[in-house]
PDB file of C-alpha atoms in Angstrom:
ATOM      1  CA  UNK A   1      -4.961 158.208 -63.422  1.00  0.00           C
ATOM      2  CA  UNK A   2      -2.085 159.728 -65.352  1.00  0.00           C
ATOM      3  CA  UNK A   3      -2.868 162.523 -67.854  1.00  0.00           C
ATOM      4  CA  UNK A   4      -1.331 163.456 -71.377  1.00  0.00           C
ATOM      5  CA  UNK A   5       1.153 165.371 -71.421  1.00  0.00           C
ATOM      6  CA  UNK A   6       0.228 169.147 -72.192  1.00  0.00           C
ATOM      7  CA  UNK A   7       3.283 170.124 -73.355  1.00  0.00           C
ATOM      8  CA  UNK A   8       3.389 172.623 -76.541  1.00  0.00           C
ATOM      9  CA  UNK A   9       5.872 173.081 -79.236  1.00  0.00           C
ATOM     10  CA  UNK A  10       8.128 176.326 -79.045  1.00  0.00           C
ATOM     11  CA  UNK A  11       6.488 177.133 -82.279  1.00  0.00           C
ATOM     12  CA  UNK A  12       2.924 176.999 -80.663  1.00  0.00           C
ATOM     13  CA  UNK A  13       4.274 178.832 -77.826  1.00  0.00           C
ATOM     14  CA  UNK A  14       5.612 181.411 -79.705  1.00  0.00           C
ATOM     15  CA  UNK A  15       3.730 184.645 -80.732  1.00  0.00           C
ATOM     16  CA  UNK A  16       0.519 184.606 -82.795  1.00  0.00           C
ATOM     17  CA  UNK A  17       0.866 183.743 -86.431  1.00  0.00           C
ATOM     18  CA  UNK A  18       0.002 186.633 -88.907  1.00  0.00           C
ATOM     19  CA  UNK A  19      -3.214 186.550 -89.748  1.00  0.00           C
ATOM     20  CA  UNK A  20      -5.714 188.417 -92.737  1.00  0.00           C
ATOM     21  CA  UNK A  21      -6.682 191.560 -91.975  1.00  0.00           C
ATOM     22  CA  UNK A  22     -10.320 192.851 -92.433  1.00  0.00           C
ATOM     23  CA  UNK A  23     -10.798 195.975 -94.991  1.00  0.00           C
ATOM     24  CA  UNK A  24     -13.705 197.717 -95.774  1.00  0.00           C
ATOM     25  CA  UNK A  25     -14.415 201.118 -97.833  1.00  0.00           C
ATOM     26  CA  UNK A  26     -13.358 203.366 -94.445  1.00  0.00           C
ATOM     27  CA  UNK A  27      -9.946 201.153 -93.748  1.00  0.00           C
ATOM     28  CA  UNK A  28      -9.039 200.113 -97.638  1.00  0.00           C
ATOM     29  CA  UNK A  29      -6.716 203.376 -98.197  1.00  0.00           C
ATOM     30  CA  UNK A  30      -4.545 203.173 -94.564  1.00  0.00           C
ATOM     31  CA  UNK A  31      -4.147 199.245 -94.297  1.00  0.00           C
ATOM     32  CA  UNK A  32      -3.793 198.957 -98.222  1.00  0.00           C
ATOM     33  CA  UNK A  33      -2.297 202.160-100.183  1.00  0.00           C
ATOM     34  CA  UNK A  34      -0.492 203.377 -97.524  1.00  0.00           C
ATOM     35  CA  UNK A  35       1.502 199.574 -96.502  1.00  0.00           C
ATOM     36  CA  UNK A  36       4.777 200.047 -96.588  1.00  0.00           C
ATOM     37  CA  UNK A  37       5.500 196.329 -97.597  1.00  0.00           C
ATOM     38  CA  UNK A  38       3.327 194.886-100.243  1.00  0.00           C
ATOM     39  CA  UNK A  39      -0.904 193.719 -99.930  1.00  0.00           C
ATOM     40  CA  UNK A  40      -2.297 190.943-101.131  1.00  0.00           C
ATOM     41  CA  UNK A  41      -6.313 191.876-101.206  1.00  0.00           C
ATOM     42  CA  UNK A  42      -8.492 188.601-101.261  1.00  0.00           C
ATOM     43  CA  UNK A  43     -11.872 190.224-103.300  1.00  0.00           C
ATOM     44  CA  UNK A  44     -14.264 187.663-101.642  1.00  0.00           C
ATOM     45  CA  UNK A  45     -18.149 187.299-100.487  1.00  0.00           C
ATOM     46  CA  UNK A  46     -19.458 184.672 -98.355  1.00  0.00           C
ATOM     47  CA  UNK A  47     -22.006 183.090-100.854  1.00  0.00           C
ATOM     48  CA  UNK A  48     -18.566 182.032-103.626  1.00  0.00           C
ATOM     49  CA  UNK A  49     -17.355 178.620-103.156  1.00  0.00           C
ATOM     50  CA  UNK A  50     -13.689 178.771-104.485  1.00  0.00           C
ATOM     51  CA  UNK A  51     -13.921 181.950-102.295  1.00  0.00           C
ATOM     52  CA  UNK A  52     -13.863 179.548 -99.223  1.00  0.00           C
ATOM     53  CA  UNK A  53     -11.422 177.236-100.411  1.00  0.00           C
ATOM     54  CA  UNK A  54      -8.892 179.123-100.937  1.00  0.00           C
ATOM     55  CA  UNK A  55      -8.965 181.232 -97.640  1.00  0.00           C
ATOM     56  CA  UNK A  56      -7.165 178.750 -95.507  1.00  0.00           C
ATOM     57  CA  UNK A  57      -4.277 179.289 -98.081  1.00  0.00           C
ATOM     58  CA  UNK A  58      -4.160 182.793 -97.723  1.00  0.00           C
ATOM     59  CA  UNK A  59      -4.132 182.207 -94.013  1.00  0.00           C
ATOM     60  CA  UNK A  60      -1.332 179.892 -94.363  1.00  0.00           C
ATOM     61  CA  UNK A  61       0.748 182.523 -96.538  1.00  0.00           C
ATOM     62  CA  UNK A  62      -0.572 185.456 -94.017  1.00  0.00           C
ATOM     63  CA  UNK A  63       1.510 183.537 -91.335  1.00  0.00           C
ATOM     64  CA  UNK A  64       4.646 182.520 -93.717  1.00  0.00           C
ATOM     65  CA  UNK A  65       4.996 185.964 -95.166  1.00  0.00           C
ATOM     66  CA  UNK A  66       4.659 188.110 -91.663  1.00  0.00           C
ATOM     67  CA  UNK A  67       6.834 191.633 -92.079  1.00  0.00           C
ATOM     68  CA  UNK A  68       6.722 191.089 -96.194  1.00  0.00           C
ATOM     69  CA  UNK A  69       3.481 190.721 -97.157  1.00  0.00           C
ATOM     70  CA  UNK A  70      -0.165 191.641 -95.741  1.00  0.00           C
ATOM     71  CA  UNK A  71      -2.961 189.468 -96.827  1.00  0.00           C
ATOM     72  CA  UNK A  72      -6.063 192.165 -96.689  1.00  0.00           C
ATOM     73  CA  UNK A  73      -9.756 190.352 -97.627  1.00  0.00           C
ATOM     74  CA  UNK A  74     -12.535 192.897 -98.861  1.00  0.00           C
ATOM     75  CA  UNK A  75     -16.306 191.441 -98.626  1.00  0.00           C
ATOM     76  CA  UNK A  76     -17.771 192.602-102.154  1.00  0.00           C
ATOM     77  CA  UNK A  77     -21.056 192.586-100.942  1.00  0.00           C
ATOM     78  CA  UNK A  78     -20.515 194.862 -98.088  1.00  0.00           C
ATOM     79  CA  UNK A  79     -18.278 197.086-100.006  1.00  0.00           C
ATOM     80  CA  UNK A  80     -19.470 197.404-103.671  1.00  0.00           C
ATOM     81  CA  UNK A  81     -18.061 201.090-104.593  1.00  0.00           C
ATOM     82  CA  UNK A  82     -14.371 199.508-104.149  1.00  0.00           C
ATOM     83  CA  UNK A  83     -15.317 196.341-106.093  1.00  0.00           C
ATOM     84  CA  UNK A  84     -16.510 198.534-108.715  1.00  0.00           C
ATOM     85  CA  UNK A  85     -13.547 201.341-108.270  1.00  0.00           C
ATOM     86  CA  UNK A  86     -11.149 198.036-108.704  1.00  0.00           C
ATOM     87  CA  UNK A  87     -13.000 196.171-111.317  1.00  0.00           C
ATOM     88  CA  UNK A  88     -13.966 193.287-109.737  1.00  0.00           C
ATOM     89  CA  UNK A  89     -16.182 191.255-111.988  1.00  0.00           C
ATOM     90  CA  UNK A  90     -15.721 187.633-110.579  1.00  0.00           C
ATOM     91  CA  UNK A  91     -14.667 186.180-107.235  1.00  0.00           C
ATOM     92  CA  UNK A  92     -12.583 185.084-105.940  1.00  0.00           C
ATOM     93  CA  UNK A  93     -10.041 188.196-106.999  1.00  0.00           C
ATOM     94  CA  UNK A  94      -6.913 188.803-105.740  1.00  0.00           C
ATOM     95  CA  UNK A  95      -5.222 192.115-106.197  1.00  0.00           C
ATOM     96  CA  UNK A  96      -1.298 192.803-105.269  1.00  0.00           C
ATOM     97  CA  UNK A  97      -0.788 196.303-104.195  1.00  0.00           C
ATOM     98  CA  UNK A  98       2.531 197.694-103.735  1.00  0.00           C
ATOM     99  CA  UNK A  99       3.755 201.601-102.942  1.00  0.00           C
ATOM    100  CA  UNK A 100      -0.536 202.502-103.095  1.00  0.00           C
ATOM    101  CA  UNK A 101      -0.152 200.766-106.635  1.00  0.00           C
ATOM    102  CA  UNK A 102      -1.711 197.833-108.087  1.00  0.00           C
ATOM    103  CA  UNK A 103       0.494 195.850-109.424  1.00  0.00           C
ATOM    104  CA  UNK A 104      -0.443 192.703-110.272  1.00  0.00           C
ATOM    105  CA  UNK A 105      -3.755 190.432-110.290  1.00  0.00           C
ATOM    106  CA  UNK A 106      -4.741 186.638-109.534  1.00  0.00           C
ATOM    107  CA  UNK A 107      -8.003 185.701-110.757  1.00  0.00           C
ATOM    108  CA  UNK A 108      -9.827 182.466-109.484  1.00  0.00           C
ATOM    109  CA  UNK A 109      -9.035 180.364-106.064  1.00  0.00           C
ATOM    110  CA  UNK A 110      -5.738 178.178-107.030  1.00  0.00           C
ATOM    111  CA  UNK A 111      -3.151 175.684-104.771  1.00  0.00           C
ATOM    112  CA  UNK A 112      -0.738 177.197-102.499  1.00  0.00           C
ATOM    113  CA  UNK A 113       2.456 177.264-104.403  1.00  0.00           C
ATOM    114  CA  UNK A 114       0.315 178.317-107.854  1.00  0.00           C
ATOM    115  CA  UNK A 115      -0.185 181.900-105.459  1.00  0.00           C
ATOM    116  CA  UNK A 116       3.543 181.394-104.606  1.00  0.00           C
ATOM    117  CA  UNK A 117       4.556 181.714-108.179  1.00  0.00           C
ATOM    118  CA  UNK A 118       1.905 184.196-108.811  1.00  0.00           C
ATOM    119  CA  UNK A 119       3.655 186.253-105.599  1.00  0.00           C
ATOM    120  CA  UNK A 120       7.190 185.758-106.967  1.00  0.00           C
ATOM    121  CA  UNK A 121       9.419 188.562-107.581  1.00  0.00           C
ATOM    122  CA  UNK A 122       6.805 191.281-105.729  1.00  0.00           C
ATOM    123  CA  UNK A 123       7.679 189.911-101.990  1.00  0.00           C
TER     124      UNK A 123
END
């Protein structure tokens, strides 16, 4: 009995796509404030919905954007003196820091190319 083919793309083959990184209250100021290319920080907590549906998206940018943009997600539940310290009164939040700064702020899960737009001009 033949078998499929196992042959893989050169794209699959090639080196792990980017991929969120984890932040809590000891990693936030080293992965975030002191990036030298811009973060996006996904404000999220297991329990919120839109929380989930827009994660595969931020993968999917995570892996576009690799060397110009970090995608950083911060559990609010397990880190509630940075969801205070950043204001964070409903989820999902998304928080663009650049040069330790925020500078800009995406409020609610959205498609793909509406976080695009929103990214536009800071990447």
């Amino acid at each position: 009995m033949l078998r499929p083919s196992r042959r893989t793309s050169a794209k699959s083959r090639s080196r792990p796509m980017n991929e969120p990184v984890i932040v809590d209250e000891q990693t936030f100021d080293k992965v975030v404030l002191q990036s030298e290319v811009p973060v996006l920080v996904d404000f999220w907590a297991a329990w919120c919905g839109p929380c989930r549906m827009v994660a595969p998206v931020l993968d999917q940018i995570a892996g576009e954007q690799e060397g110009k943009l970090v995608i950083a997600k911060l559990n609010v539940d397990e880190n509630p003196n940075l969801a205070a310290k950043y204001r964070i009164t409903s989820i999902p939040a998304m928080k663009v820091f650049k040069g330790g700064e925020e500078v800009h702020e995406i409020i609610g899960a959205m498609p793909k190319q509406a976080i695009e737009n929103e990214l536009s001009g800071i990447i």
